[in-house]
Amino acid sequence: MTRRVVALFALCLAVFLAPAARAAGPATPEAAGLVDITTVAPDIRLDMRYATPDNFTHVAVYPAARCFLRKDVAKRLARVQANLEKEGLGLKVFDCYRPFSIQQKFWALVPNEDWVARPVEKNGKPVSGSKHNRGAAVDLTLVDASGKALPMPSGFDDFTEKARRNYTGGDPAARANAKRLEAAMAKEGFEPLPSEWWHFDGPGWKGYELLDVPIN
């Protein structure tokens, strides 16, 4: 059995057992202070990859295709969408809030801090992880008015040099699209992650706690 098959088996088992192992806390994202992006920006398109097998794990690890973010982050993203619509463009979101237990599963598959934040617990409580676990990060791309994704230097969750913001190869138009997305997000205070053209962190992310509330 290959290492990847073993990791995927462990991931499936962890997904099955996670609800029983979850510590007591808020029962829903809303109770934890998260906002469904569709309530503040209904025109943003969703392509929540981790709710489907169309992701690097090849397993659906979210039970629902919903995007939750901290209120301030969601409002900023709504303004990005509104600004882009004036140019005949829009946003399509791949990932938003991510439960800490899911972060642990991702780390088991890709234990490389260039691509996946290391999840750390102390006394059963998350103390370090991804900004996604705080509801303060979003993965997304640009789409045209019809919802068609614009070309980018790589696909989503591409663990190669093509995903980096300093990548100089490939299609110049695709690199220009990535820069256009970055500029639109930076205008509303989002911080780009150097290793992933699709990943942006909301300002003040350190002030939000790490969460392991299930997506429903």
Short mmCIF file of C-alpha atoms in Angstrom, two decimals:
data_model
loop_
_atom_site.label_atom_id
_atom_site.label_comp_id
_atom_site.label_asym_id
_atom_site.label_seq_id
_atom_site.Cartn_x
_atom_site.Cartn_y
_atom_site.Cartn_z
CA MET A 1 0.00 0.00 0.00
CA THR A 2 1.47 3.36 -0.98
CA ARG A 3 2.04 6.19 1.47
CA ARG A 4 -0.61 8.31 -0.27
CA VAL A 5 -3.23 5.54 -0.06
CA VAL A 6 -2.48 5.11 3.66
CA ALA A 7 -2.82 8.87 4.19
CA LEU A 8 -6.13 8.96 2.34
CA PHE A 9 -7.43 6.02 4.40
CA ALA A 10 -6.45 7.86 7.58
CA LEU A 11 -8.18 10.99 6.31
CA CYS A 12 -11.43 9.12 5.62
CA LEU A 13 -11.32 7.52 9.07
CA ALA A 14 -10.68 10.88 10.73
CA VAL A 15 -13.61 12.48 8.89
CA PHE A 16 -15.86 9.69 10.19
CA LEU A 17 -14.66 10.00 13.78
CA ALA A 18 -14.31 13.80 14.01
CA PRO A 19 -17.81 14.64 15.31
CA ALA A 20 -17.41 12.34 18.30
CA ALA A 21 -13.96 13.66 19.13
CA ARG A 22 -14.76 17.38 18.86
CA ALA A 23 -14.45 19.34 22.08
CA ALA A 24 -17.43 21.21 23.48
CA GLY A 25 -17.88 24.68 22.03
CA PRO A 26 -20.12 26.64 19.64
CA ALA A 27 -22.35 24.26 17.73
CA THR A 28 -22.57 26.30 14.52
CA PRO A 29 -20.39 28.75 12.57
CA GLU A 30 -22.94 31.50 13.25
CA ALA A 31 -22.72 30.87 16.99
CA ALA A 32 -18.94 31.25 16.72
CA GLY A 33 -19.29 34.70 15.11
CA LEU A 34 -18.93 33.67 11.47
CA VAL A 35 -21.01 35.02 8.60
CA ASP A 36 -22.21 33.15 5.50
CA ILE A 37 -20.76 35.15 2.59
CA THR A 38 -23.95 34.72 0.55
CA THR A 39 -25.82 36.85 3.08
CA VAL A 40 -23.63 39.90 2.42
CA ALA A 41 -22.45 39.26 -1.16
CA PRO A 42 -24.96 37.00 -2.94
CA ASP A 43 -23.32 37.58 -6.34
CA ILE A 44 -20.04 35.94 -5.32
CA ARG A 45 -19.87 32.52 -6.92
CA LEU A 46 -19.00 29.47 -4.83
CA ASP A 47 -16.88 26.52 -5.88
CA MET A 48 -16.13 25.04 -2.48
CA ARG A 49 -13.60 22.43 -3.50
CA TYR A 50 -13.26 20.67 -0.16
CA ALA A 51 -16.96 19.85 -0.17
CA THR A 52 -16.29 17.74 -3.28
CA PRO A 53 -13.60 15.22 -4.33
CA ASP A 54 -12.24 17.88 -6.73
CA ASN A 55 -9.32 18.84 -4.48
CA PHE A 56 -5.82 17.63 -3.68
CA THR A 57 -7.08 15.02 -1.19
CA HIS A 58 -9.54 13.55 -3.74
CA VAL A 59 -11.98 13.26 -0.81
CA ALA A 60 -14.92 15.50 0.16
CA VAL A 61 -13.88 16.70 3.63
CA TYR A 62 -16.54 19.39 4.18
CA PRO A 63 -20.14 18.21 4.64
CA ALA A 64 -21.57 21.37 3.05
CA ALA A 65 -20.47 23.75 0.29
CA ARG A 66 -20.74 26.94 2.32
CA CYS A 67 -18.37 29.88 2.82
CA PHE A 68 -18.15 31.33 6.33
CA LEU A 69 -15.92 34.27 7.27
CA ARG A 70 -15.51 36.73 10.11
CA LYS A 71 -17.93 39.64 9.74
CA ASP A 72 -15.28 42.23 8.88
CA VAL A 73 -13.59 39.90 6.39
CA ALA A 74 -16.93 39.13 4.74
CA LYS A 75 -17.78 42.82 4.40
CA ARG A 76 -14.40 43.55 2.83
CA LEU A 77 -14.88 40.72 0.36
CA ALA A 78 -18.32 42.08 -0.54
CA ARG A 79 -16.68 45.41 -1.40
CA VAL A 80 -14.12 43.64 -3.60
CA GLN A 81 -16.98 41.97 -5.46
CA ALA A 82 -18.83 45.28 -5.88
CA ASN A 83 -15.71 46.99 -7.22
CA LEU A 84 -14.99 44.18 -9.68
CA GLU A 85 -18.56 44.18 -10.97
CA LYS A 86 -17.97 47.71 -12.24
CA GLU A 87 -15.31 46.19 -14.52
CA GLY A 88 -17.48 43.30 -15.67
CA LEU A 89 -15.70 40.87 -13.36
CA GLY A 90 -16.38 39.01 -10.14
CA LEU A 91 -15.10 36.52 -7.62
CA LYS A 92 -15.36 32.76 -7.31
CA VAL A 93 -14.48 31.35 -3.91
CA PHE A 94 -12.73 28.01 -3.32
CA ASP A 95 -12.31 27.99 0.46
CA CYS A 96 -13.13 30.13 3.49
CA TYR A 97 -13.39 29.09 7.13
CA ARG A 98 -11.85 25.66 7.75
CA PRO A 99 -12.34 23.66 10.96
CA PHE A 100 -9.09 22.95 12.83
CA SER A 101 -9.70 19.20 12.61
CA ILE A 102 -9.72 19.48 8.82
CA GLN A 103 -6.41 21.36 9.01
CA GLN A 104 -4.94 18.38 10.83
CA LYS A 105 -6.04 16.08 8.04
CA PHE A 106 -4.51 18.33 5.38
CA TRP A 107 -1.23 18.41 7.29
CA ALA A 108 -1.18 14.62 7.39
CA LEU A 109 -1.34 14.62 3.58
CA VAL A 110 0.97 17.58 2.84
CA PRO A 111 3.32 18.20 5.81
CA ASN A 112 5.04 21.17 4.14
CA GLU A 113 4.67 24.61 5.72
CA ASP A 114 5.17 26.31 2.36
CA TRP A 115 1.73 24.99 1.37
CA VAL A 116 -0.12 23.92 4.52
CA ALA A 117 -0.02 25.64 7.92
CA ARG A 118 1.09 23.27 10.68
CA PRO A 119 -1.74 22.62 13.17
CA VAL A 120 -0.56 22.60 16.79
CA GLU A 121 -2.57 21.74 19.89
CA LYS A 122 -1.75 22.21 23.57
CA ASN A 123 -3.81 20.48 26.23
CA GLY A 124 -6.39 19.63 23.59
CA LYS A 125 -6.81 23.24 22.44
CA PRO A 126 -5.64 24.64 19.06
CA VAL A 127 -2.77 27.09 19.56
CA SER A 128 -1.42 27.42 16.03
CA GLY A 129 -2.81 26.74 12.58
CA SER A 130 -4.11 28.31 9.40
CA LYS A 131 -5.76 31.68 9.07
CA HIS A 132 -8.56 29.64 7.51
CA ASN A 133 -9.11 28.11 10.96
CA ARG A 134 -9.74 31.64 12.24
CA GLY A 135 -12.28 32.45 9.54
CA ALA A 136 -9.96 35.21 8.38
CA ALA A 137 -8.64 33.80 5.09
CA VAL A 138 -10.17 33.17 1.70
CA ASP A 139 -9.09 31.29 -1.43
CA LEU A 140 -10.57 32.59 -4.67
CA THR A 141 -10.16 33.55 -8.31
CA LEU A 142 -11.50 35.99 -10.89
CA VAL A 143 -14.43 35.29 -13.18
CA ASP A 144 -15.96 37.20 -16.06
CA ALA A 145 -19.56 38.44 -16.12
CA SER A 146 -20.82 35.00 -17.18
CA GLY A 147 -19.01 33.28 -14.31
CA LYS A 148 -16.21 31.79 -16.39
CA ALA A 149 -12.91 31.66 -14.52
CA LEU A 150 -10.11 33.78 -15.98
CA PRO A 151 -6.80 31.98 -16.74
CA MET A 152 -4.35 31.96 -13.83
CA PRO A 153 -0.71 30.82 -13.63
CA SER A 154 -1.77 27.48 -12.12
CA GLY A 155 -4.80 25.61 -10.92
CA PHE A 156 -6.11 25.90 -7.37
CA ASP A 157 -4.05 23.96 -4.81
CA ASP A 158 -1.17 23.51 -7.23
CA PHE A 159 1.85 22.65 -5.06
CA THR A 160 4.43 23.84 -7.60
CA GLU A 161 6.37 27.01 -8.35
CA LYS A 162 3.58 28.07 -10.73
CA ALA A 163 1.38 28.92 -7.76
CA ARG A 164 3.87 31.42 -6.29
CA ARG A 165 3.28 35.13 -6.77
CA ASN A 166 6.85 35.65 -7.99
CA TYR A 167 6.49 33.03 -10.74
CA THR A 168 7.66 34.53 -14.04
CA GLY A 169 6.91 31.69 -16.45
CA GLY A 170 3.84 30.57 -18.29
CA ASP A 171 1.21 32.77 -19.91
CA PRO A 172 1.75 36.52 -19.38
CA ALA A 173 -2.02 37.08 -19.52
CA ALA A 174 -2.53 34.59 -16.70
CA ARG A 175 0.10 36.33 -14.57
CA ALA A 176 -1.63 39.64 -15.29
CA ASN A 177 -4.94 38.19 -14.11
CA ALA A 178 -3.32 37.09 -10.86
CA LYS A 179 -1.95 40.60 -10.36
CA ARG A 180 -5.35 42.07 -11.10
CA LEU A 181 -6.93 39.87 -8.44
CA GLU A 182 -4.19 40.78 -5.98
CA ALA A 183 -4.69 44.51 -6.58
CA ALA A 184 -8.46 44.24 -6.10
CA MET A 185 -8.04 42.36 -2.83
CA ALA A 186 -5.24 44.62 -1.53
CA LYS A 187 -7.45 47.67 -2.11
CA GLU A 188 -9.75 46.35 0.64
CA GLY A 189 -6.91 45.48 3.01
CA PHE A 190 -6.37 41.81 2.22
CA GLU A 191 -2.82 40.47 2.49
CA PRO A 192 -1.61 38.08 -0.27
CA LEU A 193 0.18 34.86 0.62
CA PRO A 194 3.46 34.67 -1.35
CA SER A 195 3.24 30.95 -2.13
CA GLU A 196 -0.38 30.87 -3.40
CA TRP A 197 -1.88 33.34 -5.90
CA TRP A 198 -5.41 32.38 -4.70
CA HIS A 199 -4.90 32.90 -0.93
CA PHE A 200 -5.60 36.16 0.91
CA ASP A 201 -5.66 36.97 4.64
CA GLY A 202 -7.97 39.52 6.19
CA PRO A 203 -6.40 42.34 8.21
CA GLY A 204 -6.28 41.71 11.93
CA TRP A 205 -6.38 37.94 11.51
CA LYS A 206 -4.26 37.43 14.64
CA GLY A 207 -7.12 38.78 16.73
CA TYR A 208 -9.42 35.91 15.81
CA GLU A 209 -9.29 32.60 17.67
CA LEU A 210 -8.71 29.25 16.03
CA LEU A 211 -12.00 27.38 15.68
CA ASP A 212 -13.07 23.78 15.20
CA VAL A 213 -16.77 24.40 14.65
CA PRO A 214 -18.29 22.07 12.03
CA ILE A 215 -19.56 23.41 8.72
CA ASN A 216 -23.22 22.61 8.24
#
